[in-house]
Short mmCIF file of C-alpha atoms in Angstrom, two decimals:
data_model
loop_
_atom_site.label_atom_id
_atom_site.label_comp_id
_atom_site.label_asym_id
_atom_site.label_seq_id
_atom_site.Cartn_x
_atom_site.Cartn_y
_atom_site.Cartn_z
CA MET A 983 -0.16 0.11 0.08
CA ARG A 984 3.08 2.34 0.87
CA SER A 985 3.63 2.10 -3.00
CA VAL A 986 0.50 2.82 -4.02
CA ALA A 987 -0.21 5.71 -1.81
CA ALA A 988 3.83 7.22 -3.32
CA ALA A 989 2.43 6.52 -6.81
CA LEU A 990 -0.90 8.74 -6.02
CA ILE A 991 1.28 11.49 -4.12
CA ILE A 992 3.42 11.88 -7.81
CA VAL A 993 -0.16 12.52 -9.52
CA ALA A 994 -1.62 14.47 -7.08
CA GLY A 995 1.55 16.54 -6.52
CA GLY A 996 1.89 16.92 -10.54
CA ALA A 997 -1.67 18.09 -10.23
CA VAL A 998 -1.14 21.04 -7.92
CA ALA A 999 1.76 21.96 -9.68
CA ALA A 1000 0.33 22.02 -12.67
CA GLY A 1001 -2.88 24.35 -11.04
CA VAL A 1002 -0.15 26.88 -9.30
CA SER A 1003 1.44 27.26 -13.24
CA THR A 1004 -1.93 28.01 -14.32
CA ARG A 1005 -2.56 30.56 -11.58
CA ARG A 1006 0.34 32.46 -12.16
CA ALA A 1007 0.42 32.58 -15.66
CA ALA A 1008 -3.38 33.73 -15.66
CA VAL A 1009 -2.12 36.34 -12.90
CA ALA A 1010 0.54 37.51 -15.06
CA ARG A 1011 -1.38 38.20 -18.14
CA GLY A 1012 -4.34 39.91 -16.01
CA GLU A 1013 -7.09 37.32 -17.01
CA VAL A 1014 -7.56 36.88 -12.88
CA GLU A 1015 -6.91 38.60 -10.07
CA PRO A 1016 -3.64 37.76 -7.24
CA LEU A 1017 -5.24 35.62 -4.59
CA THR A 1018 -5.38 38.66 -1.83
CA ALA A 1019 -7.39 41.09 -4.10
CA SER A 1020 -9.78 37.73 -5.39
CA VAL A 1021 -10.38 37.83 -1.30
CA ARG A 1022 -10.87 41.68 -0.68
CA THR A 1023 -13.29 41.30 -4.16
CA ALA A 1024 -15.35 38.14 -2.68
CA VAL A 1025 -15.86 39.77 0.68
CA THR A 1026 -16.98 43.03 -0.92
CA ASN A 1027 -19.21 41.03 -3.09
CA ALA A 1028 -20.88 39.29 -0.28
CA ARG A 1029 -21.21 42.02 1.59
CA GLU A 1030 -23.15 44.17 -0.84
CA SER A 1031 -25.21 41.23 -1.73
CA VAL A 1032 -26.31 41.20 1.54
CA ARG A 1033 -27.31 45.18 1.42
CA GLY A 1034 -29.08 44.27 -1.24
CA SER A 1035 -31.24 41.66 0.19
CA VAL A 1036 -32.10 43.39 3.09
CA ARG A 1037 -33.15 46.12 0.53
CA ARG A 1038 -35.32 44.01 -1.06
CA ARG A 1039 -37.03 42.99 2.10
CA VAL A 1040 -37.48 46.42 3.13
CA ARG A 1041 -39.24 47.37 -0.18
CA GLN A 1042 -41.44 43.49 0.02
CA ARG A 1043 -42.73 44.69 3.33
CA ALA A 1044 -43.05 48.34 2.51
CA GLU A 1045 -45.35 47.09 -0.58
CA SER A 1046 -47.28 44.38 0.85
CA ALA A 1047 -48.33 47.08 3.57
CA VAL A 1048 -50.06 49.37 0.82
CA PRO A 1049 -53.91 49.30 1.53
CA ALA A 1050 -55.92 47.57 -1.88
CA ALA A 1051 -57.67 50.64 -2.26
CA GLY A 1052 -54.51 52.46 -3.81
CA PRO A 1053 -51.26 53.27 -2.96
CA ARG A 1054 -50.15 55.67 -0.55
CA VAL A 1055 -48.09 58.33 -0.63
CA ALA A 1056 -45.26 57.87 1.99
CA THR A 1057 -43.99 60.89 4.03
CA SER A 1058 -40.61 62.04 4.65
CA GLY A 1059 -40.67 60.40 7.93
CA GLY A 1060 -41.97 57.02 6.44
CA VAL A 1061 -40.54 53.93 4.45
CA GLY A 1062 -40.43 54.03 0.80
CA PRO A 1063 -39.09 51.57 -1.88
CA ALA A 1064 -35.49 50.41 -1.64
CA ALA A 1065 -33.33 52.64 -3.89
CA PRO A 1066 -32.22 50.66 -6.67
CA ILE A 1067 -27.97 49.45 -6.15
CA THR A 1068 -25.93 51.79 -8.14
CA GLY A 1069 -22.99 51.48 -9.10
CA SER A 1070 -20.33 49.09 -11.25
CA TRP A 1071 -20.37 46.12 -9.19
CA ARG A 1072 -21.01 42.92 -10.59
CA PRO A 1073 -19.99 39.02 -9.87
CA VAL A 1074 -16.09 38.62 -10.32
CA THR A 1075 -17.21 35.79 -12.53
CA GLU A 1076 -18.78 38.29 -15.02
CA GLN A 1077 -15.80 40.88 -14.63
CA ARG A 1078 -13.44 38.58 -15.62
CA MET A 1079 -14.77 36.45 -18.33
CA THR A 1080 -12.99 38.08 -20.92
CA GLY A 1081 -10.78 36.17 -23.67
CA SER A 1082 -10.32 32.65 -23.86
CA ALA A 1083 -12.17 32.54 -20.46
CA SER A 1084 -15.79 33.96 -21.92
CA ARG A 1085 -15.50 30.45 -24.41
CA ARG A 1086 -17.23 27.08 -23.69
CA PRO A 1087 -15.15 24.35 -23.29
CA ALA A 1088 -14.24 22.72 -26.82
CA GLY A 1089 -15.85 19.36 -25.56
CA ALA A 1090 -19.15 20.93 -24.88
CA ARG A 1091 -20.70 20.21 -27.92
CA GLY A 1092 -19.94 18.79 -31.47
CA PHE A 1093 -16.55 16.85 -33.30
CA VAL A 1094 -13.74 17.41 -31.58
CA PRO A 1095 -10.77 16.53 -33.63
CA ALA A 1096 -8.14 16.14 -31.28
CA LEU A 1097 -9.73 13.25 -29.66
CA GLU A 1098 -9.93 11.69 -33.11
CA GLY A 1099 -5.66 12.10 -32.82
CA ILE A 1100 -5.70 10.49 -29.21
CA ARG A 1101 -7.78 7.96 -30.20
CA GLY A 1102 -5.21 6.98 -33.12
CA LEU A 1103 -2.30 7.09 -30.64
CA ALA A 1104 -4.09 4.69 -28.32
CA ALA A 1105 -4.94 2.24 -31.15
CA VAL A 1106 -1.06 1.98 -31.46
CA GLY A 1107 -0.40 1.84 -28.12
CA VAL A 1108 -2.01 -1.23 -27.37
CA LEU A 1109 -0.80 -2.96 -30.98
CA THR A 1110 2.64 -2.05 -29.08
CA THR A 1111 2.14 -3.80 -26.11
CA HIS A 1112 1.27 -6.82 -27.88
CA VAL A 1113 4.11 -6.89 -30.11
CA ALA A 1114 6.41 -6.46 -26.92
CA PHE A 1115 4.55 -9.38 -25.47
CA VAL A 1116 5.14 -11.86 -28.02
CA THR A 1117 8.78 -10.47 -28.90
CA ARG A 1118 9.73 -11.15 -25.20
CA SER A 1119 10.33 -7.31 -24.86
CA SER A 1120 8.20 -5.99 -22.69
CA SER A 1121 10.06 -6.52 -19.22
CA GLY A 1122 13.66 -6.15 -18.15
CA SER A 1123 14.45 -2.55 -18.74
CA PRO A 1124 12.42 0.91 -18.05
CA LEU A 1125 11.66 1.38 -21.83
CA LYS A 1126 10.45 -2.20 -22.44
CA ARG A 1127 8.21 -2.10 -19.42
CA VAL A 1128 6.96 0.64 -20.95
CA PHE A 1129 6.04 -0.84 -23.86
CA GLY A 1130 4.82 -3.72 -21.58
CA ARG A 1131 2.12 -1.33 -20.40
CA LEU A 1132 0.94 0.64 -23.30
CA ASP A 1133 -2.22 -1.44 -23.21
CA LEU A 1134 -3.52 0.47 -20.75
CA ALA A 1135 -4.30 2.92 -23.26
CA VAL A 1136 -7.64 0.97 -23.31
CA ALA A 1137 -8.10 2.97 -20.43
CA VAL A 1138 -8.55 6.02 -22.96
CA PHE A 1139 -10.68 4.28 -25.57
CA PHE A 1140 -12.98 3.69 -22.66
CA ALA A 1141 -12.87 7.20 -21.49
CA LYS A 1142 -13.26 8.76 -24.73
CA SER A 1143 -16.78 6.35 -24.77
CA GLY A 1144 -17.70 7.45 -21.48
CA PHE A 1145 -17.17 11.10 -22.22
CA LEU A 1146 -19.00 11.03 -25.65
CA LEU A 1147 -21.75 8.77 -25.04
CA TRP A 1148 -22.47 10.86 -21.54
CA ARG A 1149 -22.25 14.11 -22.70
CA THR A 1150 -25.81 15.03 -24.12
CA HIS A 1151 -27.21 13.63 -21.08
CA ALA A 1152 -25.01 15.64 -19.08
CA SER A 1153 -25.87 18.73 -21.22
CA HIS A 1154 -29.70 17.56 -21.10
CA ALA A 1155 -29.83 17.76 -17.12
CA ARG A 1156 -27.80 20.78 -16.80
CA ARG A 1157 -30.87 22.76 -18.97
CA ASP A 1158 -33.16 21.26 -16.65
CA GLU A 1159 -35.05 19.13 -19.50
CA PRO A 1160 -37.16 16.32 -18.09
CA GLY A 1161 -36.90 12.73 -19.09
CA THR A 1162 -33.40 11.78 -21.00
CA ALA A 1163 -31.56 13.30 -23.98
CA ARG A 1164 -31.91 10.27 -25.94
CA PRO A 1165 -34.24 7.24 -26.80
CA THR A 1166 -32.66 4.12 -25.66
CA ARG A 1167 -34.12 1.87 -29.13
CA GLU A 1168 -32.18 4.54 -31.33
CA TYR A 1169 -28.96 4.70 -29.05
CA LEU A 1170 -28.53 1.18 -28.98
CA ARG A 1171 -29.13 0.79 -32.62
CA SER A 1172 -26.62 2.87 -33.27
CA ARG A 1173 -24.05 1.37 -31.13
CA LEU A 1174 -24.33 -2.18 -32.44
CA VAL A 1175 -24.28 -0.69 -36.61
CA ARG A 1176 -21.00 0.72 -35.17
CA ILE A 1177 -19.41 -2.17 -33.61
CA MET A 1178 -20.83 -5.33 -34.82
CA PRO A 1179 -20.68 -5.30 -38.49
CA ALA A 1180 -16.72 -5.13 -39.15
CA TYR A 1181 -16.12 -7.53 -35.52
CA VAL A 1182 -18.71 -10.12 -37.00
CA VAL A 1183 -15.91 -10.12 -40.08
CA LEU A 1184 -12.88 -10.65 -37.87
CA VAL A 1185 -14.47 -13.38 -35.74
CA ALA A 1186 -15.22 -15.03 -38.91
CA ALA A 1187 -11.61 -14.45 -40.49
CA ALA A 1188 -9.99 -15.72 -37.15
CA MET A 1189 -11.87 -18.44 -36.92
CA LEU A 1190 -11.77 -19.83 -40.74
CA LEU A 1191 -7.79 -19.08 -41.52
CA LEU A 1192 -5.87 -19.85 -38.43
CA LYS A 1193 -5.55 -23.86 -38.32
CA GLN A 1194 -5.29 -23.60 -34.40
CA ASN A 1195 -8.83 -22.13 -34.21
CA HIS A 1196 -10.31 -25.38 -36.65
CA VAL A 1197 -10.79 -27.34 -33.28
CA ASN A 1198 -13.21 -24.44 -32.02
CA GLY A 1199 -16.77 -25.89 -31.57
CA PRO A 1200 -19.89 -24.14 -32.40
CA THR A 1201 -19.99 -22.89 -28.29
CA SER A 1202 -16.99 -20.66 -29.34
CA TRP A 1203 -18.25 -19.24 -32.06
CA LEU A 1204 -21.34 -18.14 -30.35
CA VAL A 1205 -19.59 -16.59 -27.66
CA ASN A 1206 -17.22 -14.50 -29.88
CA LEU A 1207 -19.76 -13.60 -31.96
CA THR A 1208 -22.15 -12.27 -29.43
CA LEU A 1209 -19.08 -10.57 -27.38
CA THR A 1210 -19.79 -12.86 -24.23
CA GLN A 1211 -16.67 -14.74 -24.33
CA ILE A 1212 -15.25 -12.50 -21.01
CA TYR A 1213 -17.97 -14.52 -18.99
CA THR A 1214 -17.10 -18.58 -20.32
CA SER A 1215 -14.18 -20.73 -20.70
CA GLU A 1216 -13.94 -19.82 -24.27
CA PHE A 1217 -11.52 -17.07 -23.87
CA LEU A 1218 -8.40 -17.22 -25.27
CA VAL A 1219 -8.99 -17.73 -28.97
CA ALA A 1220 -6.24 -17.04 -31.59
CA GLY A 1221 -6.75 -13.59 -33.11
CA LEU A 1222 -9.30 -12.58 -30.65
CA THR A 1223 -7.64 -12.50 -27.13
CA HIS A 1224 -7.54 -8.78 -27.15
CA ALA A 1225 -11.59 -8.69 -28.04
CA TRP A 1226 -12.33 -9.05 -24.12
CA SER A 1227 -12.06 -5.39 -24.21
CA LEU A 1228 -14.68 -5.06 -26.97
CA ALA A 1229 -16.90 -7.02 -24.78
CA VAL A 1230 -16.74 -4.90 -21.67
CA GLU A 1231 -17.27 -2.00 -23.86
CA MET A 1232 -20.36 -3.58 -25.47
CA ALA A 1233 -21.45 -4.29 -21.52
CA TYR A 1234 -21.31 -0.57 -20.52
CA TYR A 1235 -23.04 0.67 -24.11
CA LEU A 1236 -25.89 -1.92 -22.65
CA ALA A 1237 -25.42 -0.26 -19.08
CA PHE A 1238 -25.83 3.27 -19.91
CA PRO A 1239 -29.64 3.59 -20.77
CA VAL A 1240 -29.89 2.41 -17.27
CA LEU A 1241 -27.69 4.56 -15.65
CA TRP A 1242 -28.89 8.09 -17.43
CA THR A 1243 -32.14 6.79 -16.50
CA ALA A 1244 -31.21 6.01 -12.86
CA MET A 1245 -29.73 10.00 -12.71
CA LYS A 1246 -32.62 11.64 -14.94
CA GLY A 1247 -33.71 13.41 -11.65
CA LEU A 1248 -30.54 15.01 -10.71
CA ARG A 1249 -31.10 17.64 -13.01
CA GLY A 1250 -31.54 21.87 -13.47
CA ASN A 1251 -30.39 22.93 -9.26
CA ALA A 1252 -29.97 18.92 -8.64
CA ALA A 1253 -27.24 18.55 -11.49
CA GLY A 1254 -24.48 19.32 -9.27
CA TRP A 1255 -25.25 15.82 -7.43
CA ARG A 1256 -24.36 14.41 -10.50
CA ILE A 1257 -20.48 14.36 -10.43
CA PRO A 1258 -20.23 12.59 -6.79
CA VAL A 1259 -22.30 10.33 -7.62
CA ILE A 1260 -20.11 9.21 -10.84
CA ALA A 1261 -16.89 9.19 -8.82
CA ALA A 1262 -18.44 6.68 -6.40
CA PHE A 1263 -20.08 4.43 -9.42
CA GLY A 1264 -15.79 4.87 -10.75
CA ALA A 1265 -14.54 4.19 -7.30
CA SER A 1266 -16.80 0.46 -7.04
CA GLY A 1267 -14.29 -0.51 -9.57
CA LEU A 1268 -11.59 -0.57 -7.75
CA VAL A 1269 -13.22 -2.45 -4.71
CA PHE A 1270 -14.92 -5.23 -7.41
CA PRO A 1271 -11.30 -6.80 -7.59
CA MET A 1272 -10.46 -7.02 -4.30
CA LEU A 1273 -13.83 -8.84 -3.09
CA PRO A 1274 -13.55 -12.67 -2.87
CA TRP A 1275 -15.80 -13.55 -5.62
CA HIS A 1276 -14.53 -17.03 -6.35
CA GLY A 1277 -13.98 -17.98 -2.42
CA LEU A 1278 -17.29 -16.94 -1.77
CA GLY A 1279 -18.55 -19.22 -4.69
CA ILE A 1280 -20.00 -16.53 -6.79
CA LEU A 1281 -18.22 -16.64 -9.50
CA PRO A 1282 -17.13 -20.36 -11.16
CA PRO A 1283 -13.21 -20.71 -11.10
CA TYR A 1284 -12.72 -20.49 -14.87
CA VAL A 1285 -13.71 -16.69 -14.62
CA ASN A 1286 -11.50 -14.13 -14.40
CA GLU A 1287 -12.95 -11.34 -12.41
CA GLN A 1288 -10.37 -8.76 -13.59
CA ILE A 1289 -11.54 -8.66 -17.41
CA LEU A 1290 -15.44 -8.32 -16.08
CA PRO A 1291 -17.08 -5.15 -16.71
CA PRO A 1292 -17.18 -3.88 -13.21
CA ALA A 1293 -13.72 -4.05 -12.72
CA PHE A 1294 -13.61 -0.81 -15.19
CA THR A 1295 -16.00 1.50 -14.03
CA ALA A 1296 -12.99 3.77 -13.22
CA TRP A 1297 -12.44 4.13 -17.01
CA PHE A 1298 -15.75 5.12 -17.90
CA ALA A 1299 -16.16 7.26 -14.95
CA ALA A 1300 -13.30 9.18 -16.07
CA GLY A 1301 -14.65 10.41 -19.17
CA MET A 1302 -18.80 10.59 -17.71
CA LEU A 1303 -16.94 12.93 -15.28
CA LEU A 1304 -15.55 15.17 -18.04
CA ALA A 1305 -18.62 15.37 -19.78
CA GLU A 1306 -19.98 16.66 -16.63
CA VAL A 1307 -17.70 19.20 -16.16
CA ALA A 1308 -17.60 20.10 -19.62
CA THR A 1309 -21.16 20.88 -20.06
CA ALA A 1310 -21.30 22.52 -16.32
CA PRO A 1311 -20.41 26.29 -16.11
CA PRO A 1312 -16.86 26.57 -16.20
CA GLY A 1313 -14.71 26.54 -12.59
CA THR A 1314 -11.83 25.59 -11.70
CA LEU A 1315 -10.80 22.11 -13.44
CA VAL A 1316 -12.03 24.23 -16.68
CA ARG A 1317 -9.25 27.16 -15.96
CA LEU A 1318 -6.75 24.87 -15.38
CA CYS A 1319 -6.93 23.70 -19.21
CA ARG A 1320 -6.76 27.36 -20.51
CA ASP A 1321 -2.91 27.91 -20.51
CA ARG A 1322 -0.89 25.83 -23.00
CA LEU A 1323 1.99 25.37 -20.33
CA ALA A 1324 -0.80 24.10 -17.67
CA ARG A 1325 -2.54 21.68 -20.30
CA TRP A 1326 1.22 20.39 -21.02
CA GLY A 1327 1.38 19.88 -17.07
CA TRP A 1328 -1.81 17.54 -17.02
CA TRP A 1329 -0.22 15.47 -19.90
CA VAL A 1330 3.15 14.79 -17.61
CA VAL A 1331 1.14 14.01 -14.44
CA GLY A 1332 -0.72 11.88 -17.16
CA GLY A 1333 2.52 10.19 -18.30
CA ALA A 1334 4.08 10.12 -14.46
CA ALA A 1335 0.80 8.10 -13.71
CA LEU A 1336 1.44 5.39 -16.88
CA VAL A 1337 5.24 5.45 -15.85
CA ALA A 1338 4.20 4.31 -12.03
CA THR A 1339 2.80 1.27 -13.21
CA THR A 1340 6.25 0.49 -15.07
CA VAL A 1341 8.28 0.50 -11.42
CA PRO A 1342 9.13 -3.12 -10.43
CA ALA A 1343 9.35 -2.36 -7.02
CA TRP A 1344 5.01 -1.47 -6.69
CA PHE A 1345 3.77 -3.49 -10.18
CA SER A 1346 4.95 -6.65 -11.56
CA GLU A 1347 6.07 -6.28 -15.31
CA GLY A 1348 4.84 -7.90 -18.64
CA PHE A 1349 1.37 -10.20 -18.70
CA ILE A 1350 1.93 -11.64 -14.83
CA HIS A 1351 -1.73 -12.10 -13.55
CA PRO A 1352 -1.47 -9.49 -10.63
CA GLY A 1353 -2.93 -9.94 -7.44
CA PRO A 1354 -6.51 -7.88 -6.28
CA VAL A 1355 -4.74 -4.74 -4.57
CA GLU A 1356 -2.04 -4.69 -7.39
CA PHE A 1357 -4.78 -4.78 -10.26
CA ALA A 1358 -6.90 -2.06 -7.97
CA ALA A 1359 -4.09 0.27 -7.95
CA ARG A 1360 -3.14 -0.28 -11.57
CA THR A 1361 -6.71 0.64 -12.59
CA GLY A 1362 -6.90 3.87 -10.72
CA LEU A 1363 -3.88 5.19 -12.04
CA ALA A 1364 -4.84 4.24 -15.76
CA GLY A 1365 -8.30 5.84 -14.80
CA ALA A 1366 -6.32 8.84 -14.12
CA MET A 1367 -3.99 8.78 -16.90
CA ALA A 1368 -7.03 8.74 -19.26
CA PHE A 1369 -8.52 11.59 -17.52
CA MET A 1370 -5.31 13.57 -17.71
CA VAL A 1371 -4.78 12.65 -21.23
CA LEU A 1372 -8.31 13.73 -22.70
CA ALA A 1373 -9.08 16.89 -19.95
CA PRO A 1374 -6.93 19.21 -21.54
CA VAL A 1375 -8.26 18.50 -25.15
CA VAL A 1376 -11.72 18.58 -23.99
CA LEU A 1377 -11.60 21.19 -21.39
CA ALA A 1378 -9.91 23.83 -23.83
CA PRO A 1379 -11.35 26.88 -24.60
CA GLU A 1380 -13.63 26.25 -27.91
CA GLY A 1381 -11.59 26.71 -30.74
CA THR A 1382 -8.42 25.91 -29.43
CA ARG A 1383 -5.73 24.02 -31.60
CA PHE A 1384 -3.94 20.95 -31.25
CA PRO A 1385 -1.96 21.25 -34.13
CA VAL A 1386 -0.12 17.62 -33.73
CA LEU A 1387 -3.45 15.62 -32.99
CA GLU A 1388 -5.21 17.59 -35.53
CA SER A 1389 -2.61 16.67 -38.27
CA VAL A 1390 -4.06 15.12 -41.31
CA PRO A 1391 -1.95 11.75 -40.70
CA LEU A 1392 -3.44 11.95 -36.75
CA GLN A 1393 -6.73 12.27 -38.15
CA LYS A 1394 -6.68 9.14 -40.39
CA VAL A 1395 -5.38 6.86 -38.03
CA GLY A 1396 -7.80 7.96 -35.68
CA ALA A 1397 -10.57 7.28 -38.28
CA TRP A 1398 -8.91 4.04 -38.83
CA SER A 1399 -8.68 3.27 -35.10
CA TYR A 1400 -11.41 0.40 -35.00
CA GLY A 1401 -10.00 -1.09 -37.62
CA ILE A 1402 -6.32 -1.45 -36.14
CA PHE A 1403 -7.62 -2.34 -33.63
CA LEU A 1404 -9.68 -5.23 -34.68
CA TRP A 1405 -7.43 -6.57 -36.99
CA HIS A 1406 -3.80 -5.89 -35.50
CA GLN A 1407 -3.59 -9.42 -34.01
CA LEU A 1408 -4.01 -11.43 -37.08
CA ILE A 1409 -1.47 -8.90 -38.87
CA LEU A 1410 1.11 -9.39 -36.06
CA LEU A 1411 0.50 -13.31 -36.32
CA ALA A 1412 1.02 -13.16 -39.91
CA SER A 1413 4.28 -10.90 -39.86
CA PHE A 1414 6.77 -13.79 -38.02
CA PRO A 1415 6.35 -15.73 -41.45
CA LEU A 1416 6.29 -13.11 -43.50
CA THR A 1417 9.80 -12.15 -41.92
CA HIS A 1418 11.18 -15.14 -41.25
CA THR A 1419 11.04 -14.86 -37.88
CA PRO A 1420 10.30 -17.45 -35.25
CA LEU A 1421 7.45 -16.87 -32.52
CA TRP A 1422 8.72 -15.47 -29.35
CA ALA A 1423 12.19 -14.33 -31.57
CA ARG A 1424 13.31 -10.84 -29.65
CA ARG A 1425 12.90 -9.15 -32.48
CA MET A 1426 10.64 -6.18 -31.57
CA SER A 1427 12.21 -3.65 -34.19
CA VAL A 1428 11.39 -6.09 -37.00
CA ILE A 1429 7.95 -7.15 -35.95
CA TRP A 1430 6.80 -4.06 -34.54
CA PRO A 1431 7.13 -1.87 -38.18
CA VAL A 1432 5.47 -4.70 -40.28
CA THR A 1433 2.49 -4.73 -37.64
CA VAL A 1434 2.04 -1.44 -37.87
CA ALA A 1435 2.39 -0.96 -41.59
CA GLY A 1436 -0.10 -4.24 -41.90
CA SER A 1437 -2.52 -2.68 -39.21
CA LEU A 1438 -3.08 0.87 -41.04
CA ALA A 1439 -3.31 -0.76 -44.19
CA ALA A 1440 -5.96 -3.19 -42.82
CA GLY A 1441 -7.78 -0.44 -40.56
CA ALA A 1442 -7.71 1.68 -43.79
CA ALA A 1443 -9.68 -1.24 -45.58
CA SER A 1444 -11.90 -2.07 -43.17
CA HIS A 1445 -13.27 1.84 -42.24
CA ARG A 1446 -13.66 2.53 -46.35
CA PHE A 1447 -14.81 -0.99 -47.55
CA LEU A 1448 -16.57 -2.69 -44.34
CA GLU A 1449 -17.50 0.04 -41.40
CA GLU A 1450 -18.83 3.02 -43.92
CA PRO A 1451 -20.62 1.31 -46.16
CA ALA A 1452 -22.36 -1.30 -43.31
CA ARG A 1453 -23.24 1.57 -41.48
CA ARG A 1454 -24.73 3.63 -44.39
CA ALA A 1455 -26.79 0.86 -45.44
CA LEU A 1456 -28.01 0.03 -41.85
CA GLU A 1457 -28.72 3.25 -40.73
CA ARG A 1458 -30.99 3.70 -43.79
CA ARG A 1459 -33.25 0.93 -42.73
#
């Protein structure tokens, strides 16, 4: 537990440093007042607010005392209506909402191009870890240990999905509108249309093209086609082992309508309660893997509780929290993402959270099955990393540019990322005979570029000839 605390202290310390840097930079630019001036202004505003409240009450009492027959002219000694509040006083938030501070967060609505670039990088990160594993390059040195933990980029995928799917409902609640923002049937249809056509083709290709899968019977086909393999003993199928994360994501797609329906009463003035509720939901995922499910006989021995959906609530909650913050009136977190230097601070702290999971004294290396506490700590750090990677993009002022993330190459990779994720395992297996390399040979420098090139080509083809045509055809029905 000391190691976990140390890792969390690193993350928290970086966040505080980023906040202090942002505050100082904002003061230097004149966007905010020094702390002492802010305190004085707050006290003055509070005093004026109290005086205004007292005057309104006096006026209301005076008006209620007027007889119904008509108004009575007040004498010089009588109490008349309260004089209007004069002067230039306005709330501090109104006085300071200038420049970038007056713009809503970029992620409050619409398409955010930089998120597409992040998704592309995350897909390459997952691919890199899988290459490192089969080339025995995921442990033994600091760099290799980082290669072995880039699979935590899955947390970025989950958080991004949580953000985009929750944002409409967060905005709906902030506007105090009744019900839910989107019909469940329409939402589920869109998710199935997006995910299933390309995935079904992948399952068929893996089952038919790989000889080792020819022994798999109808049950294996069925559970893999329905993304229920993580609940059975039919999990390890060549070319499809990475689909566990897709099975988890599909489970959350199905759960989201239940979640936003359960929270539909938290709207308007009560919308502020949504953040602590979501935070508690995310924290439950850190507790889930530490409970003795197998010892209690609740789960059969062949089910791995560390790939079940409840173990990843923190990753989805990271995106849901960002959706709530992005659609709420701008607060501290939004201000911490308005300065360029501070945005880099967020990314540095996110990187530190990832690196913390590679420290051998704290966490096991490679694909060793971790213990419950270690798994919870790793999952929590990955959720923090995902939040800090996405926050500077979705909470930056609307119109902020991210040249690298919005560059044409990364936008293409982001658009192809689902196909890259789906097909990279088959490409990876094919890269060994293609390069005349034995499986498990320590030749990552050979296998990685071949796998990346092949996966990019497969992802582009999947997007153009499979995913988009299927989407257009099915959405017309």
